[in-house]
Short mmCIF file of C-alpha atoms and ligand atoms in Angstrom, two decimals:
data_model
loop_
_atom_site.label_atom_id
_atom_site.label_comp_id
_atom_site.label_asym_id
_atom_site.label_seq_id
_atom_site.Cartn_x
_atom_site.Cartn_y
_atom_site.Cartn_z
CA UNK A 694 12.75 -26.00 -17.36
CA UNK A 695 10.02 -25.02 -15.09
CA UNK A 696 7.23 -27.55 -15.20
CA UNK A 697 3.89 -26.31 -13.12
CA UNK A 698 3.92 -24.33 -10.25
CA UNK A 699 1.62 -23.02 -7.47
CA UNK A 700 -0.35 -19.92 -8.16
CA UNK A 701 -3.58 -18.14 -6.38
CA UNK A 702 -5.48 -17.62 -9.17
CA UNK A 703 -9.17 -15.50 -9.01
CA UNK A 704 -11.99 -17.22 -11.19
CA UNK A 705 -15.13 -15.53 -12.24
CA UNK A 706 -17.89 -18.25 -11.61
CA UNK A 707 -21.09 -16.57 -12.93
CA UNK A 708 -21.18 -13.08 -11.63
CA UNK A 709 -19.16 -14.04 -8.47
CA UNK A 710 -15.12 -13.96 -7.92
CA UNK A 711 -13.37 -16.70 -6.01
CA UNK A 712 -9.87 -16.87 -5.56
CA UNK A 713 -8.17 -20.86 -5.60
CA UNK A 714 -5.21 -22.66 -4.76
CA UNK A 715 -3.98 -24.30 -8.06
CA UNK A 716 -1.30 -25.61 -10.31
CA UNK A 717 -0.20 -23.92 -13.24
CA UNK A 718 2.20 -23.36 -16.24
CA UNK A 719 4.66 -20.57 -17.22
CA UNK A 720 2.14 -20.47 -20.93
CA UNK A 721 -1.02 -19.50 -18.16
CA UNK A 722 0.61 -16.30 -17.59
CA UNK A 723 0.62 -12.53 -19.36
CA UNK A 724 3.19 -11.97 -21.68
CA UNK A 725 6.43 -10.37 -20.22
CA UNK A 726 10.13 -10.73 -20.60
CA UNK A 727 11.10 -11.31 -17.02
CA UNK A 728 10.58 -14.41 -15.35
CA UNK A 729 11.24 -14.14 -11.62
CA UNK A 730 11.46 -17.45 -9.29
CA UNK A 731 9.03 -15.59 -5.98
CA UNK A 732 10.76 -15.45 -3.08
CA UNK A 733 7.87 -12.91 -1.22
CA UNK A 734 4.91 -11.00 -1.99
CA UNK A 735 2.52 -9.58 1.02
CA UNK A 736 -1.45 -8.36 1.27
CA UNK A 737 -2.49 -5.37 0.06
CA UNK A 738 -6.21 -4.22 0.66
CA UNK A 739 -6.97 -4.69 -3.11
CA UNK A 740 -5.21 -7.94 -3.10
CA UNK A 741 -8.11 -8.72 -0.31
CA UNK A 742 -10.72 -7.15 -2.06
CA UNK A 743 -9.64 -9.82 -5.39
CA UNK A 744 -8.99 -12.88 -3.38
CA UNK A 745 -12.55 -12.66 -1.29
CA UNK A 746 -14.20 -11.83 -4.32
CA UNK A 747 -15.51 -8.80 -2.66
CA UNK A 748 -14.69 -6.85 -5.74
CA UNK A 749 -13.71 -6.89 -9.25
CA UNK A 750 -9.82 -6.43 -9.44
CA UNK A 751 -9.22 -8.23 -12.09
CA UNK A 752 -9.84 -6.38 -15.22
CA UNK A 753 -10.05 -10.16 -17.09
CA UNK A 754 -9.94 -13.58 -15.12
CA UNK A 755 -8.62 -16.63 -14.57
CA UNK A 756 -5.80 -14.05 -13.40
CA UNK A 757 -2.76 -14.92 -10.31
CA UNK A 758 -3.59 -12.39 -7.58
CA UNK A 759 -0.87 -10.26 -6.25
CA UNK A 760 -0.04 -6.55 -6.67
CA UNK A 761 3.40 -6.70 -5.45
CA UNK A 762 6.10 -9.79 -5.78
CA UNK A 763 10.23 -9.64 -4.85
CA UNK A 764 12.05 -12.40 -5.95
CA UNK A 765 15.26 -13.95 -8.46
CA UNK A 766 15.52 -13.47 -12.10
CA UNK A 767 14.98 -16.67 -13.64
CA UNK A 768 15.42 -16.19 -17.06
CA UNK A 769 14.62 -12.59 -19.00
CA UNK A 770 15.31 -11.75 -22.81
CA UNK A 771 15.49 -7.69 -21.88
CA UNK A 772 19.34 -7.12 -21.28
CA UNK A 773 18.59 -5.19 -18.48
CA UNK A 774 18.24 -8.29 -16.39
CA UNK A 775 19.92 -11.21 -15.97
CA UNK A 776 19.16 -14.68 -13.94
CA UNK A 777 20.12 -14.48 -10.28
CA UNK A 778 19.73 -10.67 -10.44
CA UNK A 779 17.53 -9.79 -6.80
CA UNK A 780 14.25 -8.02 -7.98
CA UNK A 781 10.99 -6.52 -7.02
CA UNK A 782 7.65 -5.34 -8.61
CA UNK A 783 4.94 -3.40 -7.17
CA UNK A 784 1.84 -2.13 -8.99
CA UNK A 785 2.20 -1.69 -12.45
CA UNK A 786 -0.73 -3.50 -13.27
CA UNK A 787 0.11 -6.99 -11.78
CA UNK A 788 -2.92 -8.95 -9.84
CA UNK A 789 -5.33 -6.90 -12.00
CA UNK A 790 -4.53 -6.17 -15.29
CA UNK A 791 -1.74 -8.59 -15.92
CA UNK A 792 -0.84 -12.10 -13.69
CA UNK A 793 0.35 -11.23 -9.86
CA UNK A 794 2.95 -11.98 -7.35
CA UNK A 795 0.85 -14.65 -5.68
CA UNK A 796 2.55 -17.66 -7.18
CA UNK A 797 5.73 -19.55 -7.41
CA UNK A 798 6.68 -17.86 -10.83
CA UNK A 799 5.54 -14.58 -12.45
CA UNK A 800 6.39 -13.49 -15.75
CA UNK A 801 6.86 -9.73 -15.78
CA UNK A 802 6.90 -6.64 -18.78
CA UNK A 803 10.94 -5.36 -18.10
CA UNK A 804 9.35 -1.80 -17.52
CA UNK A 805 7.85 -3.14 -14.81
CA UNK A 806 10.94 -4.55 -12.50
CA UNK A 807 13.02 -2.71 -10.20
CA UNK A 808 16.40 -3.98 -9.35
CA UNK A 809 16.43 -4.57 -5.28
CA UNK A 810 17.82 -1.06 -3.39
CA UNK A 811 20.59 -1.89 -1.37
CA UNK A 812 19.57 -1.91 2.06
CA UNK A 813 16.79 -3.57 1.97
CA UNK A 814 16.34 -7.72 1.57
CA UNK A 815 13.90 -9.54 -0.21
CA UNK A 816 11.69 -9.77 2.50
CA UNK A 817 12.33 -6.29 3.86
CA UNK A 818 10.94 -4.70 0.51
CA UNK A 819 7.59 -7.22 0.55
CA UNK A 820 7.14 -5.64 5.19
CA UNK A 821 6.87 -2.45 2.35
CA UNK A 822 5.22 -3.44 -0.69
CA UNK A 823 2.91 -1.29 -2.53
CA UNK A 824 1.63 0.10 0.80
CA UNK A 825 5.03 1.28 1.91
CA UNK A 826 5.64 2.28 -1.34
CA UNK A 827 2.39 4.52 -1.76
CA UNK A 828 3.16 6.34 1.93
CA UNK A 829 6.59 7.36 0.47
CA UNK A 830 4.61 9.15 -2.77
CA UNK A 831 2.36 11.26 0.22
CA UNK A 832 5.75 12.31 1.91
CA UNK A 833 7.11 13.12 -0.93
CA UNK A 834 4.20 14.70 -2.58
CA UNK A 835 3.38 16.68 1.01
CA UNK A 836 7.25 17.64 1.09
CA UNK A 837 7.29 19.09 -2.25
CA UNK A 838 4.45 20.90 -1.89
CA UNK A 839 6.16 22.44 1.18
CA UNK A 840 4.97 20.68 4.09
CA UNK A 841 6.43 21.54 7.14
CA UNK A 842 6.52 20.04 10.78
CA UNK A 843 5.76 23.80 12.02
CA UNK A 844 2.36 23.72 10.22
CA UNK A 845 1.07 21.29 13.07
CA UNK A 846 0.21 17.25 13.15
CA UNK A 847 -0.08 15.02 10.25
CA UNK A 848 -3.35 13.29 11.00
CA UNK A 849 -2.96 9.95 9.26
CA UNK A 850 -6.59 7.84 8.92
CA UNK A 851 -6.64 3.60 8.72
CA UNK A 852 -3.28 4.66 10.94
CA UNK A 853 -3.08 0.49 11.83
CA UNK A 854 -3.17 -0.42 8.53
CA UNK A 855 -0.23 -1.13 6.29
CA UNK A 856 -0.29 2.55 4.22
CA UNK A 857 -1.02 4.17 7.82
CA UNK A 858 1.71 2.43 9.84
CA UNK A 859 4.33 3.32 7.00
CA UNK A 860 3.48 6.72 7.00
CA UNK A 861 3.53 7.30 10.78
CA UNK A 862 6.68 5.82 11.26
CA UNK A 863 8.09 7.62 7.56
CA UNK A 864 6.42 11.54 8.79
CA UNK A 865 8.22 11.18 12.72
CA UNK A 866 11.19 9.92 11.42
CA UNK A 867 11.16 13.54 9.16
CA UNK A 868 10.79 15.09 12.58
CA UNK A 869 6.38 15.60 12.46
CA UNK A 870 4.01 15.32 15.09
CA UNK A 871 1.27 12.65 14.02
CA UNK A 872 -1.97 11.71 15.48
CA UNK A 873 -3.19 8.04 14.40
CA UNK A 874 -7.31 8.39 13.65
CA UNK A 875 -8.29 5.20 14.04
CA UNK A 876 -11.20 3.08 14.45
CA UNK A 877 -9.49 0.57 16.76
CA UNK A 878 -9.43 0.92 20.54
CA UNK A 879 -8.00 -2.11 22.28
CA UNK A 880 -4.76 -1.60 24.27
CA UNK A 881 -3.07 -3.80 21.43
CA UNK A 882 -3.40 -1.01 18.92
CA UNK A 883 -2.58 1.50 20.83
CA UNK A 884 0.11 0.12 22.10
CA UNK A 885 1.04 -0.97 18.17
CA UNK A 886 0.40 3.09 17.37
CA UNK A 887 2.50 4.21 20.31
CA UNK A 888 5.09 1.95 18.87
CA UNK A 889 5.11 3.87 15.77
CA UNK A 890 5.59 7.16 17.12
CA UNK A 891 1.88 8.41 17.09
CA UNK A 892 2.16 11.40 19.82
CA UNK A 893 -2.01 11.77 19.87
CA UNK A 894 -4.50 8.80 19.12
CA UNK A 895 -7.61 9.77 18.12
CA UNK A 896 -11.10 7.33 18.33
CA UNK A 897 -12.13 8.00 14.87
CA UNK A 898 -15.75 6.35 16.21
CA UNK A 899 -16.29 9.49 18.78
CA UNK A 900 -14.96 12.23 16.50
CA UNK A 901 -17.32 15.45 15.90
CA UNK A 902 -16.76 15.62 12.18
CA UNK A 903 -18.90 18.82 12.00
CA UNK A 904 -20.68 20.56 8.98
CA UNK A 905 -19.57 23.92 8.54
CA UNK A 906 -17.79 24.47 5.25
CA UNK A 907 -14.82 24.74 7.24
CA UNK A 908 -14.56 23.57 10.95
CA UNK A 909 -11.88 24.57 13.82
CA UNK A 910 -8.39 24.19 11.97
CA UNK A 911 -6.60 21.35 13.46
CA UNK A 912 -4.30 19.18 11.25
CA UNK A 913 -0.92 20.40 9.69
CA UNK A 914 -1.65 18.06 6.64
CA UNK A 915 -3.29 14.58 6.66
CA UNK A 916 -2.69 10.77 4.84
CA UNK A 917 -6.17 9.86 3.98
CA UNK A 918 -7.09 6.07 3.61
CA UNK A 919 -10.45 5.98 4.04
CA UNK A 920 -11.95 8.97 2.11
CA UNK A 921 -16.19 9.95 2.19
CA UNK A 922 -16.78 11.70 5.08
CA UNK A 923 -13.34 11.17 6.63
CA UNK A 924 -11.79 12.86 4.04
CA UNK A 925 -14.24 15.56 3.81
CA UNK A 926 -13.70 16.24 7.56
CA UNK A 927 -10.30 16.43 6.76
CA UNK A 928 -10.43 19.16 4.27
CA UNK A 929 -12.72 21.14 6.86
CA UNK A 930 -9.96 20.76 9.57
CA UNK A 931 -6.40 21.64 7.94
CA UNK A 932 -5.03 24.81 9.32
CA UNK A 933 -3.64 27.23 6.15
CA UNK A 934 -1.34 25.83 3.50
CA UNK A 935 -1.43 21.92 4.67
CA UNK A 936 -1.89 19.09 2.56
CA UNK A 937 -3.89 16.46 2.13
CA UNK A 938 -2.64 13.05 0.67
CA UNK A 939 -5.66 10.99 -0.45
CA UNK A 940 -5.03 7.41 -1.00
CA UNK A 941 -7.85 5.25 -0.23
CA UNK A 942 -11.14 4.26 0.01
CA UNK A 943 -11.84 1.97 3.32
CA UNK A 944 -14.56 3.85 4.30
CA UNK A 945 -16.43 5.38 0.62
CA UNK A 946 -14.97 6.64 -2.49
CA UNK A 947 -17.32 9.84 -2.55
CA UNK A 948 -16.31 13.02 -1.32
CA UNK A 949 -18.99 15.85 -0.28
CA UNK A 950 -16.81 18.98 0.70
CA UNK A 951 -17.06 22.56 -0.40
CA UNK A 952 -14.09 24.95 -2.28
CA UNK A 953 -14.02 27.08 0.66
CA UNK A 954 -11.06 25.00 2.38
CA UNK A 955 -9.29 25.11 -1.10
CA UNK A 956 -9.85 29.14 -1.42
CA UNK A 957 -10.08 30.53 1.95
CA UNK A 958 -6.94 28.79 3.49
CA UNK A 959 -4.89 27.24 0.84
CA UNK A 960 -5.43 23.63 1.44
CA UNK A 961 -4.16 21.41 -1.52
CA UNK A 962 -5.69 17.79 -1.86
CA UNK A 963 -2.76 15.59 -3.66
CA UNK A 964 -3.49 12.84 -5.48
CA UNK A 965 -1.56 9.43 -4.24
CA UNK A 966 -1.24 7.30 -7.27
CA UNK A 967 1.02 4.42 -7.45
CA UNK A 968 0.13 1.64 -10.00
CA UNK A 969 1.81 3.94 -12.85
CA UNK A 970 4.36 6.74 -12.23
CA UNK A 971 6.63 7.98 -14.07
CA UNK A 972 9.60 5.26 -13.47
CA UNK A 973 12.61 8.04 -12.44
CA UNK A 974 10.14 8.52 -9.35
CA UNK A 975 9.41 5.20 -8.93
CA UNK A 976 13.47 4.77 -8.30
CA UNK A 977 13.90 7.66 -6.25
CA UNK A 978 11.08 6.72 -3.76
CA UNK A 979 12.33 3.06 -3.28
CA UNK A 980 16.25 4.23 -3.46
CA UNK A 981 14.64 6.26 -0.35
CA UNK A 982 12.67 3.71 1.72
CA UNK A 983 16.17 1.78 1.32
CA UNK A 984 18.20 4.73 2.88
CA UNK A 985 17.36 7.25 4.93
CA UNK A 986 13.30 6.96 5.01
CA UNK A 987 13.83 2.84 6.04
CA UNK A 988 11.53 2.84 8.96
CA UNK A 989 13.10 1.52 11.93
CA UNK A 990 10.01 -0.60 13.22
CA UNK A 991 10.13 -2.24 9.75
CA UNK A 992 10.26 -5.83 11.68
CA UNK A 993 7.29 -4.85 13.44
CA UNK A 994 4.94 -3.50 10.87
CA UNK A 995 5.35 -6.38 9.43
CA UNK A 996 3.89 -8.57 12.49
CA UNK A 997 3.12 -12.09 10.45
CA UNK A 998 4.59 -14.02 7.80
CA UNK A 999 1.94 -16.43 6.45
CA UNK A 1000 2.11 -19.18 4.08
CA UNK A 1001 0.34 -19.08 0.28
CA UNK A 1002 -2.09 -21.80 1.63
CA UNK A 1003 -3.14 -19.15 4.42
CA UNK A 1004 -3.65 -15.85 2.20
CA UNK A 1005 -7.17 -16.71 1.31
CA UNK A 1006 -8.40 -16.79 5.46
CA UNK A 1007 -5.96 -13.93 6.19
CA UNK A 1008 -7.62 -11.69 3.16
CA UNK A 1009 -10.94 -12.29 4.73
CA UNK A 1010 -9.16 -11.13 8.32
CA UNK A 1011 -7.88 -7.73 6.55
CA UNK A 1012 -11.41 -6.81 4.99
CA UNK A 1013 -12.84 -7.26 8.00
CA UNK A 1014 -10.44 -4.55 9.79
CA UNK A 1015 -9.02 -7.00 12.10
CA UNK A 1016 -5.05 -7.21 11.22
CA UNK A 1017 -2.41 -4.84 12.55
CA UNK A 1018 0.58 -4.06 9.97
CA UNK A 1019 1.38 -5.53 7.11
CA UNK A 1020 1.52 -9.54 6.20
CA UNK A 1021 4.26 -10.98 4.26
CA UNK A 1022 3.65 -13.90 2.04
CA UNK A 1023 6.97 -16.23 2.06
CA UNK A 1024 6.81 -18.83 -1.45
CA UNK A 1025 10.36 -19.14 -1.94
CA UNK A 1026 12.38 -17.30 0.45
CA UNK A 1027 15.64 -15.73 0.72
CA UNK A 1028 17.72 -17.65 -1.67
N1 NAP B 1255 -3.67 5.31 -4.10
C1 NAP B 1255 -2.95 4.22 -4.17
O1 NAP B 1255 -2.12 4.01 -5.05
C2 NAP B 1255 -3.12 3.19 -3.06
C3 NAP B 1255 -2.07 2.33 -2.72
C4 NAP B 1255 -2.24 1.46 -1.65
C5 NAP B 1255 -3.46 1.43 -0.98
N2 NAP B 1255 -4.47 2.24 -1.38
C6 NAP B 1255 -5.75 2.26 -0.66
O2 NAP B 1255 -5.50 2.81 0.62
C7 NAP B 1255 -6.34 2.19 1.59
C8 NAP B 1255 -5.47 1.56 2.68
O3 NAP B 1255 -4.72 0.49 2.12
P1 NAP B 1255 -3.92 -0.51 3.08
O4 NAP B 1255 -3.18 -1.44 2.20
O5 NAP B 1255 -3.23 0.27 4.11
O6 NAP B 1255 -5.16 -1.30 3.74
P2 NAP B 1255 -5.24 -2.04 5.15
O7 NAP B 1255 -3.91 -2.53 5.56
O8 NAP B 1255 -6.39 -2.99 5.04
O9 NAP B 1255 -5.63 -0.84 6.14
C9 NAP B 1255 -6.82 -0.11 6.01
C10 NAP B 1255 -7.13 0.51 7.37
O10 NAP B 1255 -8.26 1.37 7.21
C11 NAP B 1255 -9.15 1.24 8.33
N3 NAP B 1255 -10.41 0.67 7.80
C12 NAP B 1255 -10.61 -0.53 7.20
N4 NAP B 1255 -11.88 -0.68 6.83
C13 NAP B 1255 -12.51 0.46 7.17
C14 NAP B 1255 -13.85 0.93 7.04
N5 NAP B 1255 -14.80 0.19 6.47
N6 NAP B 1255 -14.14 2.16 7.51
C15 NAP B 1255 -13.19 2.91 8.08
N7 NAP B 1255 -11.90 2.52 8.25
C16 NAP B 1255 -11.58 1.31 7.78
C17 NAP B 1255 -8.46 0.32 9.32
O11 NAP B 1255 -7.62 1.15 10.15
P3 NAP B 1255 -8.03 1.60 11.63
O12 NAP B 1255 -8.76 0.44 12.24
O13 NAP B 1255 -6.73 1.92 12.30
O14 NAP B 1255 -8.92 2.80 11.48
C18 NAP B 1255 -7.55 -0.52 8.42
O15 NAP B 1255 -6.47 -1.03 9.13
C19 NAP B 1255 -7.22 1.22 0.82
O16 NAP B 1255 -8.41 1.86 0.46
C20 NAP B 1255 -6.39 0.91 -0.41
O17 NAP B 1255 -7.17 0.47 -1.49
C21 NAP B 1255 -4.32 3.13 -2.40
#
């Protein structure tokens, strides 16, 4: 019998959002049919964004933060699972739509859960989490749409953040060249990027983005994290036939570019999506980043391991652009 438990909840006070430290019940949370004792869950930049308050995440609130939890079955009334079984969930609506990972206990839909991968631990798969998980859809996306190490460097923007450092280390290890564009310039991150395997590092501060419909073709392909004029540079700098993954919005969710990219040298923009996927996929790509994609630096991408007492300051650390990696959140630990 679980009695109340800790949970980082987001409130809407008036027209502002503050996340808070508090005690709570199983009957607080969505309706699911797992219940999973938390062993990890990490930061995300929309778990920032929902925690500061800085935006709306929450689609309905009081509501546990948290896009991505791994943890124990506790108790489940889907067959599927059963208590003890080693689990994790990423996206699928959790910390916005439905109660998050940031809490002792969530209670999960089944659809949602996916059994741990061999090869990876409980804390491996949180170093991952969503952002892992997103820069394995742009390889495989990029792949399937024929990407090749011959078509030149994969330029990879926010390259010190937790998407970026994923898919550095995921696009060398599938023998690319990569240049990090970053806005960072202290020896630390460089040296962090070097780590990686980023062969160029580009100051993303001093770049001539130009404004020609299409610039000087540079890039095989690209990961995008930032998009607005990032992104647009990007799509004015792919040589023929590359592709673009676009992911995020650090910088502006607007895009100003033209079709002549598109037209005139075959440059496909993918979509990255990955709260909902098809669920085969969602298998494959973490059956993947437990085998043969696992990056190697894994340990260090995943610099700090902080307490749930310490996610509100360190949220306020990753808006602000400050944090290298990702950040695991340890509740209950390995069991
Ligand atoms: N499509 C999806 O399903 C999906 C999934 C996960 C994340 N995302 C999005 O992808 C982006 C990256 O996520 P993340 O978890 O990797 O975030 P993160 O760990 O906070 O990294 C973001 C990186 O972007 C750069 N950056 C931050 N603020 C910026 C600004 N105002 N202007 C320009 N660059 C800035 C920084 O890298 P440098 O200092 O190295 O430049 C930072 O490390 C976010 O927009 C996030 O919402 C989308």
């Amino acid at each position: 019998m679980i009695a109340t438990f800790k949970a980082l909840r987001v409130h809407q006070v008036d027209k502002a959002f503050q996340g808070r430290l508090e005690r709570i019940q199983l009957s607080d949370l969505s309706a699911g049919e797992v219940v999973i004792r938390v062993a990890y869950s990490c930061l995300n930049y929309k778990d920032a964004l929902a925690v500061t308050g800085k935006s709306r995440i929450m689609r309905s609130m009081p509501r546990v933060a948290g896009i991505d939890l791994s943890g124990v079955v506790e108790s489940s009334s889907d067959a599927q699972y059963l208590p003890g079984d080693k689990v994790l969930v990423t996206g699928c609506n959790i910390g916005e739509l439905l109660d998050g990972g940031l809490a002792e206990f969530a209670r999960v839909p089944a659809a949602a859960v996916v059994p741990l991968p061999r090869g990876l631990s409980l804390s491996e798969v949180m170093a991952l989490g969503t952002a892992g998980f997103t820069a394995g859809i742009a390889l495989r996306r990029m792949l399937e749409n024929h990407q090749a190490p011959e078509q030149g460097p994969i330029a990879v923007t926010g390259p010190t953040g937790g998407v970026g450092s994923v898919a550095i280390s995921l696009f060398k290890k599938q023998g690319f060249t990569v240049a990090a564009i970053t806005g960072k310039t202290t020896p630390e991150s460089e040296k962090y990027l070097r780590m990686l395997g980023a062969d160029e590092i580009v100051d993303r501060n001093s770049l001539d983005l130009g404004s020609k419909p299409m610039e000087t073709a540079r890039w095989g392909g690209a990961v995008d994290n930032l998009g607005g004029d990032t992104l647009a540079y990007l799509t004015r700098t792919v040589k023929p036939w590359g592709n673009i993954g676009s992911v995020g919005l650090a910088q502006n969710f607007s895009l100003n570019t033209t079709v002549m990219p598109f037209i005139l040298r075959g440059v496909s923009l993918l979509g990255i999506h990955s709260v909902e996927m098809p669920r085969a996929w969602r298998l494959q790509i973490w059956q993947r980043l437990a085998t043969d994609w696992k990056p190697a630096q894994l340990k260090d991408i995943a610099g700090r391991t902080i307490s749930l007492e310490q996610v509100p300051q360190a949220c306020a650390e990753l808006i602000a652009g400050q944090v290298l990696g990702r950040t695991i959140v340890r509740i209950g630990g390995e069991p």
